[in-house]
Coordinates of C-alpha atoms in Angstrom, one line a residue:
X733 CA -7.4 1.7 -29.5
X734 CA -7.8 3.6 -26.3
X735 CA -6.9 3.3 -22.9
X736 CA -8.3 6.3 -19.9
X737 CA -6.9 5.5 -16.3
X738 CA -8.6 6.8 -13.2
X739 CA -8.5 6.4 -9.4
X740 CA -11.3 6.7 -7.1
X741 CA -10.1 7.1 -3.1
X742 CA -12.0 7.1 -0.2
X743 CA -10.7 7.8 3.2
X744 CA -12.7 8.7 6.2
X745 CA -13.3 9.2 9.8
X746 CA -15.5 6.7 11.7
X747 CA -17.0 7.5 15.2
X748 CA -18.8 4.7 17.1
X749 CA -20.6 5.4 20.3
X750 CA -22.8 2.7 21.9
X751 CA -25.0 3.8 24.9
X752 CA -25.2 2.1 28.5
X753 CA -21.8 0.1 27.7
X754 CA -19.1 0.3 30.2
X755 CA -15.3 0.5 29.4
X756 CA -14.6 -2.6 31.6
X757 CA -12.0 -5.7 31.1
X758 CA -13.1 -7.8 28.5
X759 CA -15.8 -5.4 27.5
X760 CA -15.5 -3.9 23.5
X761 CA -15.3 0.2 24.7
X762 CA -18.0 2.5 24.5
X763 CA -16.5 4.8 22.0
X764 CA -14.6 3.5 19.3
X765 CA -13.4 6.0 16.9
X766 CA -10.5 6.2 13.6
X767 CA -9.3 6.8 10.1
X768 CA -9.9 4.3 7.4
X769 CA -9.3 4.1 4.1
X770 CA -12.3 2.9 2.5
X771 CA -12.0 2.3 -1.1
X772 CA -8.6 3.0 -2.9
X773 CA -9.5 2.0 -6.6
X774 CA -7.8 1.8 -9.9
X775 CA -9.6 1.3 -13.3
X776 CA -8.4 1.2 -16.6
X777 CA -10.9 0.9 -19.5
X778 CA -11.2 2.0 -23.2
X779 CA -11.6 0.3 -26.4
X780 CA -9.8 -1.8 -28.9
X781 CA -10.0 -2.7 -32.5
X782 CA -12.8 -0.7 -33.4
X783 CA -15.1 1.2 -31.2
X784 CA -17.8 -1.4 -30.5
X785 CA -15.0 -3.4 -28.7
X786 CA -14.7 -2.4 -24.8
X787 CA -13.0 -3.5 -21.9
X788 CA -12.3 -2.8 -18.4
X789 CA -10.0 -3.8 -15.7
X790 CA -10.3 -2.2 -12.0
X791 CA -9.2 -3.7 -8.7
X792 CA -8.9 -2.3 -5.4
X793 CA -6.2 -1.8 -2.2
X794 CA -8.5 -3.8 0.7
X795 CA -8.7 -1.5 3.9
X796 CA -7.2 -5.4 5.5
X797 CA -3.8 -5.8 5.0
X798 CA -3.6 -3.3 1.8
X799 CA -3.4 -5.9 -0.8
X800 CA -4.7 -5.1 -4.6
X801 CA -8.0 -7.2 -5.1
X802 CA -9.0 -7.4 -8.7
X803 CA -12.6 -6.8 -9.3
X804 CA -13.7 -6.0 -12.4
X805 CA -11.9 -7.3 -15.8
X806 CA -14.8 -8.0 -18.8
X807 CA -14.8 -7.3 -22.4
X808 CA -17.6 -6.1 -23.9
X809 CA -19.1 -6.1 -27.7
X810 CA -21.8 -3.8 -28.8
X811 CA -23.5 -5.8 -31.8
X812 CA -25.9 -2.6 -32.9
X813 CA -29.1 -1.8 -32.0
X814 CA -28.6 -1.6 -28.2
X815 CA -27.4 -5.0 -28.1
X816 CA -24.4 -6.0 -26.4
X817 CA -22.6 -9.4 -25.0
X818 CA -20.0 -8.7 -21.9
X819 CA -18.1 -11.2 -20.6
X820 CA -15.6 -11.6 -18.0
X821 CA -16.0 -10.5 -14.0
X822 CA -18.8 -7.7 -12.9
X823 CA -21.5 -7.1 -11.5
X824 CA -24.4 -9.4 -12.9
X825 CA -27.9 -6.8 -12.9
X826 CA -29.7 -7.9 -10.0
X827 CA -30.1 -5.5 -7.1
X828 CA -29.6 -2.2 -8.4
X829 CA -28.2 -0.2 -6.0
X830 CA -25.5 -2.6 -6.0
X831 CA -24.7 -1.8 -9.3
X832 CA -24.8 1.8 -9.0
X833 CA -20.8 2.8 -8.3
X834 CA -20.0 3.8 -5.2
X835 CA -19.1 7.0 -6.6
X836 CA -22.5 7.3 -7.5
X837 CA -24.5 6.4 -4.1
X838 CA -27.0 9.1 -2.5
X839 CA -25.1 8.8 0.8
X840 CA -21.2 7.6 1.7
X841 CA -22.0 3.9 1.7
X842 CA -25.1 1.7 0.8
X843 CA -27.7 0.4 2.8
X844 CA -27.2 -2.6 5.3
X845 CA -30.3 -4.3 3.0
X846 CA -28.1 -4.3 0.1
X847 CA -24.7 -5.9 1.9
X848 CA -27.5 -8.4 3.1
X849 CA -29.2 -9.3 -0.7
X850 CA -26.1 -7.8 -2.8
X851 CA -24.7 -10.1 -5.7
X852 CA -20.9 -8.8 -5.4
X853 CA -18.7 -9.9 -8.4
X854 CA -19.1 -12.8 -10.8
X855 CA -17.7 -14.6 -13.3
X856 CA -20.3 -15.1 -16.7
X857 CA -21.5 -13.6 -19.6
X858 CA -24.3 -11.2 -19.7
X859 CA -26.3 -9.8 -22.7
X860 CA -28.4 -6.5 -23.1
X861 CA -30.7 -4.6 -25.3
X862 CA -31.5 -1.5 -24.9
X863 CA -34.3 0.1 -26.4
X864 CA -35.8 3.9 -26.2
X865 CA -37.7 3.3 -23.0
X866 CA -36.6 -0.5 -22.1
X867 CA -33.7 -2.0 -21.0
X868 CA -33.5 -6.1 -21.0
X869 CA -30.5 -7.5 -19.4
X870 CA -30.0 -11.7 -18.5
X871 CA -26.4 -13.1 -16.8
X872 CA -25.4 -16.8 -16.8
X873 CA -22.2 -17.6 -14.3
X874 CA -20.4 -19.2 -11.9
X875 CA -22.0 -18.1 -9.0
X876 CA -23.4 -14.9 -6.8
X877 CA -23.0 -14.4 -3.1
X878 CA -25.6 -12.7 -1.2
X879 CA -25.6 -13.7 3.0
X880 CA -29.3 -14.1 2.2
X881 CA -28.3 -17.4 0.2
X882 CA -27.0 -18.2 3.3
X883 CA -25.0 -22.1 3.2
X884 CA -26.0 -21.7 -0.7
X885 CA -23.7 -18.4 -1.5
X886 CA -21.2 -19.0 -3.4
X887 CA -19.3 -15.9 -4.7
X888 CA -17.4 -16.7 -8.1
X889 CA -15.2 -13.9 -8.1
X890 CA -11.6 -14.8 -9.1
X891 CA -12.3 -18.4 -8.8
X892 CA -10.8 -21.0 -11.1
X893 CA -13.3 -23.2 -13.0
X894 CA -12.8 -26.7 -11.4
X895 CA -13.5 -24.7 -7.9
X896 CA -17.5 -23.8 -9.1
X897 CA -19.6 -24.8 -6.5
X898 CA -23.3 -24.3 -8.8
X899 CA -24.8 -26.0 -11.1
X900 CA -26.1 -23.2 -12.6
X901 CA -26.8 -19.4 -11.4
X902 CA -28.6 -16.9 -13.3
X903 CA -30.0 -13.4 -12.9
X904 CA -32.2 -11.6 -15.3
X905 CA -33.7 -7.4 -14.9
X906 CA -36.2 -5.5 -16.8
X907 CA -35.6 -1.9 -16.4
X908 CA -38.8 0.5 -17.6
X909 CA -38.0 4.5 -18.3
X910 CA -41.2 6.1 -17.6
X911 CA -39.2 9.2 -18.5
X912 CA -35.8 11.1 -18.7
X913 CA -33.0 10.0 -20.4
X914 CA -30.9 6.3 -19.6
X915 CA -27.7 8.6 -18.6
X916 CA -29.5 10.2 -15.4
X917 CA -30.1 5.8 -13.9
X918 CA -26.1 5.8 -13.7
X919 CA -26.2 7.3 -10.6
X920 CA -28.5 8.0 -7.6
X921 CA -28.0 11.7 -7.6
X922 CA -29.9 14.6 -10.0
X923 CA -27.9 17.7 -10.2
X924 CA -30.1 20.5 -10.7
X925 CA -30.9 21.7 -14.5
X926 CA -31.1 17.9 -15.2
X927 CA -34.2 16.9 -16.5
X928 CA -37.1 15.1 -14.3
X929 CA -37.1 11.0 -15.2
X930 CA -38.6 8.0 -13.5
X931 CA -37.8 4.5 -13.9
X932 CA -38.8 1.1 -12.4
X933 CA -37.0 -2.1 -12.1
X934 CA -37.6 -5.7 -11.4
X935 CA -35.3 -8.9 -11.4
X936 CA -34.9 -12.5 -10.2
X937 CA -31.8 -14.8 -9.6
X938 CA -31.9 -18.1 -8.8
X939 CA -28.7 -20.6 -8.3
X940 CA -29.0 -24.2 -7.4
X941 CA -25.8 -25.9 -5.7
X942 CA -24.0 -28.4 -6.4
X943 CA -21.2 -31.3 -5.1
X944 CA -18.8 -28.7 -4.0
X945 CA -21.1 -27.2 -1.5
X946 CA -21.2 -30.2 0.4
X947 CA -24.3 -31.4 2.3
X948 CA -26.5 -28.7 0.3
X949 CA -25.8 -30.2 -2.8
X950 CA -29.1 -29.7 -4.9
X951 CA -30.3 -26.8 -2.6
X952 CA -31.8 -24.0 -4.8
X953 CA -32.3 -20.5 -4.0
X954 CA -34.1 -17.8 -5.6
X955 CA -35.1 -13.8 -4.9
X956 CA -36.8 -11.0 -6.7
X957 CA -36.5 -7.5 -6.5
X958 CA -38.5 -4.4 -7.3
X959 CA -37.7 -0.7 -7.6
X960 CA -38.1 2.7 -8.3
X961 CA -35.8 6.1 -9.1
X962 CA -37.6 9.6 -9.1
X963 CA -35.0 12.1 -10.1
X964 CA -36.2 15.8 -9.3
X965 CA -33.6 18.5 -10.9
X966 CA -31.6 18.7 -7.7
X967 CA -33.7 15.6 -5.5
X968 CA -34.0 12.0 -6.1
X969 CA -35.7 9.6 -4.7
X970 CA -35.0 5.6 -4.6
X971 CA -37.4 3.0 -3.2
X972 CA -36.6 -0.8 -3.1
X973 CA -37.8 -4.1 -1.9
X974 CA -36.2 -7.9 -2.0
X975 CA -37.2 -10.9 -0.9
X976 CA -35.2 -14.4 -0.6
X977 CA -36.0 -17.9 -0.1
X978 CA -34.3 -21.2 0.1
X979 CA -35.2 -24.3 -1.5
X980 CA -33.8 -28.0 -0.2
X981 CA -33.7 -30.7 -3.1
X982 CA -34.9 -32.7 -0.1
X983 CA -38.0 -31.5 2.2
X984 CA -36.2 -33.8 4.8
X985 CA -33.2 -32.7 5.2
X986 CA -32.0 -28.8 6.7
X987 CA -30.1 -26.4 5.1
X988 CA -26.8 -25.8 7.3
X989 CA -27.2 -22.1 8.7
X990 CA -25.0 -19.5 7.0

């Protein structure tokens, strides 16, 4: 039995300037400028029973209001071999630099492209096998939330079950080491003295609604994602590209915008 607490904080100083605005009545000003605090995180994780039993629970103070939001909680069992069942809440692998921490990111916050295709949270089960140069991963859930699912989104994260809106929602990746070790994919940085590695990723969700959505009831939407990390010794480099689309059970009838 173990048990490791840690806190992760986050406060910084935003300045926004937009050019040819006036500061007039009814106008948003020109300059807008403050603190915030970002990301105030608490995690606790270890291990129970033996040492291929894991767990995790982290949840964060929202920069709204301050209230704790709980965001990860998932047990995980490593059945040898690489392979490993988790289930609970997380982050289903689909759009990698989603998965990536924040702690981890190249710069202080991630790209507008991934709060635009990100999963988020989930509730489901996910299983894994690793393997020297491949790593295999497949979720089943509740439901993931991208805006780019637009009326179809439906974000399972501390849901209770009579409330899923999906009949089913799935992602599966395929992650290929070219080179380097797994370790150096946990993040998007490569301290220097780290060895050179290269690896390539591609993965697909779909999620097909159902009743609880309403008038999209049937509707079934799908992406795919591809990319690529190039760690340096002291550069990395990460490329990406996704791609959405959205599916009526009807050809008739519209999908509600978003």
């Amino acid at each position: 039995f173990s048990l490791s607490v840690s806190a992760q904080i986050m406060i910084r100083y935003v300045l926004n300037h937009r050019s040819g605005e006036r500061d007039l009545p009814g106008n948003p000003a020109s300059v807008e400028r403050g603190l915030e605090n970002r990301r105030t995180r608490l995690v606790f994780a270890g291990t129970f029973l033996d040492a291929s039993w894991a767990y995790q629970i982290r949840g964060s103070y929202r920069r709204s209001g301050g209230e704790f939001f709980l965001e990860d909680t998932w047990i995980r069992k490593s059945l040898g071999n690489g392979v490993s069942i988790m289930v609970g809440q997380f982050k289903p692998a689909f759009l990698r630099e989603d998965t990536v921490s924040s702690r981890r990111q190249l710069i202080i916050e991630r790209s507008v492209v991934c709060d635009f295709f990100r999963q988020a949270w989930a509730q489901g089960i996910q299983a894994r096998m690793i393997t020297d140069d491949v790593r295999l991963t497949g979720w089943f859930g509740d439901g993931i939330g991208p805006k780019s699912f637009g009326a179809v989104r439906f974000n399972s994260i501390n849901t209770p079950w009579e409330r899923t809106a999906t009949a089913y929602s799935a992602t599966g990746r395929i992650d290929w080491k070219v080179d380097g070790e797994w370790w150096q994919f946990d993040d998007f940085n490569s301290p220097r003295g780290s060895p050179d590695g290269t690896m390539l990723g591609l993965a697909v969700a779909t999620q097909r609604a159902n009743a609880n959505l309403g008038p999209v009831d049937g509707t079934v939407v799908s992406a795919l994602t591809a990319d690529a990390t190039l760690c340096f010794s002291g550069a990395s480099v990460f490329v990406s590209g996704v791609v959405a689309s959205v599916a009526p059970r009807n050809a008739s009838k519209s999908v509600p915008p978003q």
